[in-house]
């Protein structure tokens, strides 16, 4: 009923600011939001698949930003899709906290001549993570375009933006600054593509008031072709599980082709209708993926892999196996016994040629609950098996 009510509000809303949030009685707002020529404002808990806002030249009299994230906004937004011809894409205010945005794009086609414009302006808030978002508001022939990402304490904020990071994002060219990190704490960009600013020396502008600014593992320099992102739905999986790679490509072709590579080999090629693409992959070992389209290369998406450890009790013997993309023969596994809420090591064993081991348990007292564990190694995370109950004789 919550989603139905939200959709009815959207259908009936007129011009102005559309405020949607949640209450303690209803729980977080769910579903998807689509509005035109209105500012969408978040003031409560959300668990949204998408937020799509279009601000057209017809709304010039409102000077409307596309999205306002205000005090109390928290939770998850799967993706944002913003197209604006008037003002800012997203404004983030004091009191926004513990919010994730999982992808999308912000495009600024134009603006009112009297306004400064940012793709995202963060004035406050804490623990906000944006992943795989295209921010593209620069236009070489326009003026007063400040930044694609502007982090600076402002407005009614009593604390600076704190732990606000754009990971694996792509920030387009031709704004005055591509990234501007000013009065903020542990905030900025990581593992992202940062295209040149209109004033090249201001591509990544970090001010004296920035405390521990985040500017790590970024590719800063000329960008060719369309803007392209890639995001992994999970950063780790157990061997045999799949993971969805997805992203956006900002290309004039309505059906651009995206090729995903790993280790120099092509994993798959998919189309990206309206810019969005996804591909299901099955990594057998820790893998780094990169997407390509129209001469452009995305940032990278890395997925770690845990071996799948199995343990069975057969005719009084414990039989263990380790499944992975490559042989784990010779690796040691540890038999652990549950003691209260903890697990204590009993003995270690070497995996045989087929990555298996057979154990004659010597456990006292019985019954006992046991499991296998294996430590991290090159290409694999540490892992544990499901537990098995060893009954009394």
Coordinates of C-alpha atoms in Angstrom, one line a residue:
X1 CA 0.0 0.0 0.0
X2 CA 2.9 2.4 0.6
X3 CA 4.1 2.2 -3.0
X4 CA 0.6 2.6 -4.3
X5 CA 0.1 5.7 -2.2
X6 CA 3.4 7.2 -3.3
X7 CA 2.5 6.7 -7.0
X8 CA -0.9 8.4 -6.5
X9 CA 0.8 11.4 -4.9
X10 CA 3.2 11.5 -7.9
X11 CA 0.4 11.4 -10.4
X12 CA -1.6 14.2 -8.7
X13 CA 1.3 16.5 -7.8
X14 CA 1.4 19.8 -9.4
X15 CA 4.2 22.3 -9.8
X16 CA 6.6 23.0 -7.0
X17 CA 8.5 20.8 -4.5
X18 CA 7.5 17.2 -4.1
X19 CA 8.4 15.9 -0.6
X20 CA 8.3 12.2 0.0
X21 CA 9.6 10.3 3.0
X22 CA 8.7 7.7 5.6
X23 CA 7.2 7.6 9.0
X24 CA 7.8 5.2 11.9
X25 CA 4.4 3.7 11.1
X26 CA 4.9 3.0 7.4
X27 CA 8.6 2.2 7.2
X28 CA 10.9 3.4 4.4
X29 CA 9.5 4.6 1.1
X30 CA 9.9 1.8 -1.5
X31 CA 9.5 1.5 -5.2
X32 CA 10.5 4.1 -7.8
X33 CA 9.9 7.8 -8.2
X34 CA 9.5 9.7 -11.5
X35 CA 8.7 13.4 -11.6
X36 CA 9.0 16.2 -14.1
X37 CA 9.5 19.9 -13.5
X38 CA 9.4 19.4 -9.7
X39 CA 12.1 19.1 -7.1
X40 CA 12.0 15.7 -5.4
X41 CA 12.9 16.0 -1.7
X42 CA 13.9 13.2 0.6
X43 CA 13.4 13.9 4.3
X44 CA 13.0 10.3 5.7
X45 CA 14.0 6.7 5.3
X46 CA 14.0 5.3 1.8
X47 CA 14.6 2.0 0.1
X48 CA 14.0 3.1 -3.5
X49 CA 15.0 1.3 -6.7
X50 CA 15.2 4.5 -8.6
X51 CA 14.6 8.2 -8.6
X52 CA 14.1 9.9 -12.0
X53 CA 13.8 13.7 -12.2
X54 CA 13.6 15.8 -15.4
X55 CA 13.6 19.6 -15.1
X56 CA 12.8 21.2 -18.5
X57 CA 13.1 24.8 -19.7
X58 CA 9.4 25.1 -19.1
X59 CA 10.0 25.4 -15.4
X60 CA 12.4 28.3 -15.7
X61 CA 10.3 30.5 -13.3
X62 CA 10.8 28.1 -10.4
X63 CA 14.6 28.0 -10.5
X64 CA 14.2 24.4 -9.4
X65 CA 17.0 22.0 -8.5
X66 CA 16.2 18.4 -9.4
X67 CA 16.8 16.6 -6.1
X68 CA 17.1 17.8 -2.5
X69 CA 18.4 15.4 0.1
X70 CA 17.5 17.0 3.4
X71 CA 17.7 16.3 7.2
X72 CA 16.5 12.8 8.0
X73 CA 17.1 11.3 4.6
X74 CA 18.7 7.9 5.0
X75 CA 18.7 4.4 3.5
X76 CA 19.2 3.3 -0.2
X77 CA 18.5 4.8 -3.6
X78 CA 19.3 2.2 -6.2
X79 CA 20.0 4.7 -9.0
X80 CA 19.3 8.4 -9.8
X81 CA 18.5 9.7 -13.3
X82 CA 18.6 13.5 -13.5
X83 CA 18.3 15.6 -16.6
X84 CA 18.1 19.4 -15.9
X85 CA 18.1 22.6 -17.9
X86 CA 17.7 25.0 -15.0
X87 CA 19.8 24.6 -11.9
X88 CA 21.6 22.0 -9.7
X89 CA 21.2 18.3 -10.2
X90 CA 21.4 17.2 -6.5
X91 CA 21.7 19.3 -3.3
X92 CA 22.7 17.5 0.0
X93 CA 22.0 19.2 3.2
X94 CA 22.9 18.8 6.9
X95 CA 21.2 15.8 8.6
X96 CA 21.4 13.4 5.7
X97 CA 23.1 10.3 7.0
X98 CA 23.9 6.7 6.1
X99 CA 22.7 6.9 2.6
X100 CA 23.8 4.9 -0.5
X101 CA 23.2 5.7 -4.1
X102 CA 24.0 2.8 -6.3
X103 CA 24.5 4.3 -9.7
X104 CA 22.9 6.5 -12.4
X105 CA 23.7 9.7 -14.1
X106 CA 23.2 13.5 -13.8
X107 CA 23.1 15.5 -17.0
X108 CA 22.9 19.3 -17.2
X109 CA 21.8 20.4 -20.7
X110 CA 21.5 24.1 -19.8
X111 CA 20.8 26.4 -16.9
X112 CA 19.4 29.8 -16.0
X113 CA 22.0 32.5 -16.8
X114 CA 22.0 34.0 -13.3
X115 CA 22.6 30.7 -11.5
X116 CA 25.7 28.8 -10.6
X117 CA 25.3 25.1 -11.4
X118 CA 26.7 21.9 -9.8
X119 CA 25.9 18.3 -10.7
X120 CA 26.0 17.5 -7.0
X121 CA 26.5 20.1 -4.2
X122 CA 27.1 18.6 -0.8
X123 CA 26.7 21.2 2.0
X124 CA 26.4 18.7 4.9
X125 CA 25.5 15.1 5.9
X126 CA 27.5 12.1 6.9
X127 CA 28.2 8.6 5.7
X128 CA 27.0 9.1 2.2
X129 CA 28.3 6.8 -0.5
X130 CA 27.6 7.2 -4.2
X131 CA 28.9 4.4 -6.5
X132 CA 29.1 4.4 -10.3
X133 CA 27.3 7.7 -11.0
X134 CA 28.0 9.8 -14.1
X135 CA 28.2 13.5 -13.3
X136 CA 28.2 15.6 -16.4
X137 CA 27.3 19.3 -16.1
X138 CA 30.3 20.9 -17.8
X139 CA 29.6 22.8 -21.1
X140 CA 32.6 24.6 -22.6
X141 CA 30.6 27.5 -24.0
X142 CA 28.6 28.2 -20.8
X143 CA 29.5 30.2 -17.7
X144 CA 28.9 29.9 -14.0
X145 CA 29.2 26.1 -14.1
X146 CA 31.0 25.5 -10.8
X147 CA 31.6 21.8 -10.4
X148 CA 30.4 18.2 -11.1
X149 CA 31.0 17.4 -7.4
X150 CA 31.2 20.3 -4.9
X151 CA 31.8 19.4 -1.2
X152 CA 31.7 22.4 1.1
X153 CA 29.9 23.2 4.4
X154 CA 27.1 25.7 3.6
X155 CA 23.5 26.5 4.1
X156 CA 22.1 25.5 7.5
X157 CA 24.9 22.9 8.1
X158 CA 26.5 23.1 11.6
X159 CA 29.0 20.4 10.6
X160 CA 30.9 19.9 7.3
X161 CA 30.2 17.1 5.0
X162 CA 31.7 14.0 6.6
X163 CA 32.6 10.7 4.9
X164 CA 30.9 11.6 1.7
X165 CA 32.5 9.7 -1.2
X166 CA 31.8 9.1 -4.9
X167 CA 33.3 5.6 -5.7
X168 CA 33.9 4.4 -9.3
X169 CA 32.2 7.5 -10.6
X170 CA 32.8 9.3 -13.9
X171 CA 33.0 13.1 -13.8
X172 CA 32.8 14.8 -17.1
X173 CA 34.8 17.7 -18.5
X174 CA 34.4 21.5 -18.9
X175 CA 33.1 22.6 -15.6
X176 CA 35.2 25.3 -13.8
X177 CA 36.2 22.5 -11.4
X178 CA 35.5 18.8 -12.0
X179 CA 35.8 18.1 -8.3
X180 CA 36.0 20.7 -5.6
X181 CA 36.7 19.5 -2.1
X182 CA 36.5 22.4 0.4
X183 CA 35.3 22.5 4.0
X184 CA 34.7 18.8 4.6
X185 CA 36.0 15.7 6.4
X186 CA 37.2 12.5 4.8
X187 CA 35.2 13.3 1.6
X188 CA 35.9 13.2 -2.1
X189 CA 36.3 10.7 -4.9
X190 CA 38.0 7.3 -5.2
X191 CA 38.6 4.8 -8.0
X192 CA 36.9 7.3 -10.4
X193 CA 37.5 8.8 -13.9
X194 CA 38.0 12.6 -13.6
X195 CA 37.9 14.5 -16.9
X196 CA 39.7 17.9 -17.3
X197 CA 38.0 21.0 -16.0
X198 CA 37.6 24.2 -18.1
X199 CA 40.6 25.5 -16.0
X200 CA 42.8 22.4 -16.1
X201 CA 44.7 23.2 -12.9
X202 CA 41.3 23.2 -11.1
X203 CA 40.3 19.7 -12.2
X204 CA 40.6 18.4 -8.7
X205 CA 40.6 21.5 -6.4
X206 CA 41.3 20.8 -2.7
X207 CA 41.0 23.7 -0.3
X208 CA 42.8 24.3 3.0
X209 CA 39.7 23.6 5.0
X210 CA 39.4 20.0 3.7
X211 CA 40.3 17.5 6.4
X212 CA 41.7 14.2 5.2
X213 CA 40.3 14.7 1.7
X214 CA 39.7 11.6 -0.4
X215 CA 41.4 11.6 -3.7
X216 CA 42.7 8.1 -4.3
X217 CA 43.2 5.8 -7.2
X218 CA 41.5 8.2 -9.6
X219 CA 42.3 8.4 -13.4
X220 CA 42.6 12.1 -14.0
X221 CA 43.1 13.3 -17.5
X222 CA 41.6 13.6 -21.0
X223 CA 38.5 11.6 -21.7
X224 CA 37.5 10.3 -25.1
X225 CA 34.3 8.7 -26.2
X226 CA 31.1 8.5 -24.1
X227 CA 31.1 8.6 -20.3
X228 CA 30.8 5.0 -19.0
X229 CA 30.5 3.4 -15.5
X230 CA 30.6 -0.1 -14.1
X231 CA 29.4 -1.3 -10.7
X232 CA 29.3 -4.8 -9.2
X233 CA 26.2 -5.7 -7.2
X234 CA 28.4 -7.4 -4.6
X235 CA 32.1 -6.9 -3.8
X236 CA 32.5 -10.6 -2.8
X237 CA 30.8 -13.9 -3.6
X238 CA 31.2 -17.6 -2.8
X239 CA 32.5 -19.7 -5.7
X240 CA 29.6 -20.7 -7.9
X241 CA 27.5 -17.6 -7.2
X242 CA 26.8 -15.0 -9.8
X243 CA 27.1 -11.3 -9.6
X244 CA 25.5 -8.6 -11.7
X245 CA 27.6 -5.9 -13.3
X246 CA 25.8 -2.8 -14.3
X247 CA 26.4 0.7 -15.3
X248 CA 25.5 3.7 -17.5
X249 CA 26.8 4.9 -20.8
X250 CA 26.1 8.5 -21.8
X251 CA 26.2 8.2 -25.6
X252 CA 24.2 9.7 -28.4
X253 CA 23.4 6.2 -29.8
X254 CA 20.1 5.1 -28.2
X255 CA 21.3 1.4 -28.2
X256 CA 25.1 1.6 -27.5
X257 CA 27.1 -1.6 -27.2
X258 CA 29.1 -2.2 -24.0
X259 CA 31.9 -4.8 -23.9
X260 CA 33.0 -6.1 -20.5
X261 CA 36.6 -7.4 -20.2
X262 CA 38.5 -9.2 -17.5
X263 CA 42.2 -10.1 -17.5
X264 CA 42.4 -9.0 -21.1
X265 CA 39.6 -11.3 -22.3
X266 CA 36.1 -10.3 -23.4
X267 CA 33.5 -11.6 -20.9
X268 CA 30.4 -10.4 -22.8
X269 CA 28.9 -7.7 -25.0
X270 CA 25.5 -6.2 -24.2
X271 CA 23.3 -3.3 -25.5
X272 CA 22.5 -0.4 -23.3
X273 CA 18.9 0.8 -24.1
X274 CA 18.5 4.4 -22.9
X275 CA 22.0 4.2 -21.5
X276 CA 21.6 1.5 -18.9
X277 CA 23.3 -1.9 -19.2
X278 CA 23.9 -5.0 -17.1
X279 CA 25.7 -8.4 -17.4
X280 CA 25.6 -11.4 -15.1
X281 CA 29.1 -12.9 -14.5
X282 CA 30.4 -15.9 -12.5
X283 CA 33.9 -15.2 -11.2
X284 CA 36.0 -18.2 -10.3
X285 CA 38.7 -16.2 -8.7
X286 CA 39.2 -12.6 -7.6
X287 CA 38.5 -10.7 -10.8
X288 CA 38.7 -7.1 -12.0
X289 CA 36.2 -6.0 -14.7
X290 CA 36.3 -3.1 -17.0
X291 CA 33.7 -1.9 -19.5
X292 CA 34.3 -0.3 -22.9
X293 CA 32.0 1.5 -25.3
X294 CA 32.6 3.8 -28.2
X295 CA 36.3 4.2 -27.5
X296 CA 35.7 5.0 -23.8
X297 CA 36.9 2.9 -20.8
X298 CA 35.1 2.7 -17.5
X299 CA 36.6 2.7 -14.0
X300 CA 37.2 -0.9 -12.7
X301 CA 34.9 -3.1 -10.6
X302 CA 36.5 -5.8 -8.5
X303 CA 34.9 -8.9 -7.1
X304 CA 36.6 -11.1 -4.5
X305 CA 35.8 -14.8 -4.3
X306 CA 35.6 -17.2 -1.3
X307 CA 36.1 -21.0 -1.9
X308 CA 33.0 -23.0 -1.3
X309 CA 33.9 -25.3 1.6
X310 CA 31.7 -28.4 2.1
X311 CA 31.7 -30.8 5.1
X312 CA 29.7 -34.0 5.4
X313 CA 29.5 -36.9 7.9
X314 CA 29.7 -40.2 6.2
X315 CA 29.8 -43.5 8.2
X316 CA 31.6 -41.9 11.1
X317 CA 34.0 -40.0 8.9
X318 CA 34.1 -36.3 8.1
X319 CA 34.6 -35.6 4.4
X320 CA 35.5 -32.1 3.3
X321 CA 36.0 -30.5 -0.1
X322 CA 37.0 -27.1 -1.3
X323 CA 35.5 -25.9 -4.6
X324 CA 37.1 -23.0 -6.5
X325 CA 38.1 -21.8 -9.9
X326 CA 41.5 -23.5 -9.5
X327 CA 42.9 -26.4 -7.5
X328 CA 43.4 -25.8 -3.8
X329 CA 45.4 -29.1 -3.4
X330 CA 48.0 -28.8 -0.7
X331 CA 46.3 -26.0 1.1
X332 CA 45.5 -26.6 4.8
X333 CA 42.1 -26.5 6.3
X334 CA 41.2 -26.3 10.0
X335 CA 38.6 -28.4 11.7
X336 CA 36.9 -26.2 14.3
X337 CA 34.6 -27.1 17.1
X338 CA 31.8 -24.9 18.5
X339 CA 32.3 -23.9 22.1
X340 CA 29.5 -21.7 23.3
X341 CA 29.3 -18.8 20.9
X342 CA 32.9 -19.3 19.6
X343 CA 34.8 -21.7 17.4
X344 CA 38.0 -23.4 18.6
X345 CA 40.5 -25.1 16.3
X346 CA 40.8 -28.9 16.8
X347 CA 43.4 -29.9 14.1
X348 CA 44.6 -28.9 10.6
X349 CA 44.7 -31.1 7.5
X350 CA 46.1 -30.8 4.0
X351 CA 43.8 -31.0 1.1
X352 CA 44.5 -33.9 -1.3
X353 CA 45.0 -33.8 -5.1
X354 CA 41.2 -33.3 -5.7
X355 CA 41.0 -30.6 -3.0
X356 CA 39.3 -33.0 -0.6
X357 CA 40.1 -34.4 2.8
X358 CA 38.8 -37.3 4.9
X359 CA 39.0 -37.0 8.7
X360 CA 38.5 -39.6 11.4
X361 CA 37.3 -37.3 14.1
X362 CA 38.6 -37.7 17.7
X363 CA 36.2 -35.5 19.6
X364 CA 35.4 -35.6 23.2
X365 CA 32.9 -35.1 24.6
X366 CA 30.2 -35.9 22.1
X367 CA 27.9 -34.7 20.6
X368 CA 29.8 -31.9 18.9
X369 CA 29.2 -29.4 16.2
X370 CA 32.2 -28.8 13.8
X371 CA 33.1 -27.0 10.6
X372 CA 36.0 -26.5 8.3
X373 CA 37.8 -23.2 7.7
X374 CA 40.5 -22.1 5.2
X375 CA 42.6 -19.0 5.3
X376 CA 42.9 -16.3 2.6
X377 CA 45.3 -17.0 -0.3
X378 CA 46.2 -15.4 -3.6
X379 CA 42.9 -14.9 -5.5
X380 CA 40.7 -16.1 -2.7
X381 CA 39.2 -14.8 0.6
X382 CA 39.0 -16.9 3.8
X383 CA 36.0 -19.2 4.0
X384 CA 34.2 -21.5 6.4
X385 CA 31.9 -24.5 5.6
X386 CA 28.4 -25.0 7.0
X387 CA 28.6 -26.8 10.3
X388 CA 27.9 -30.5 10.9
X389 CA 26.7 -32.3 14.1
X390 CA 28.7 -35.3 15.2
X391 CA 26.4 -37.4 17.4
X392 CA 27.3 -39.5 20.4
X393 CA 28.5 -43.0 19.6

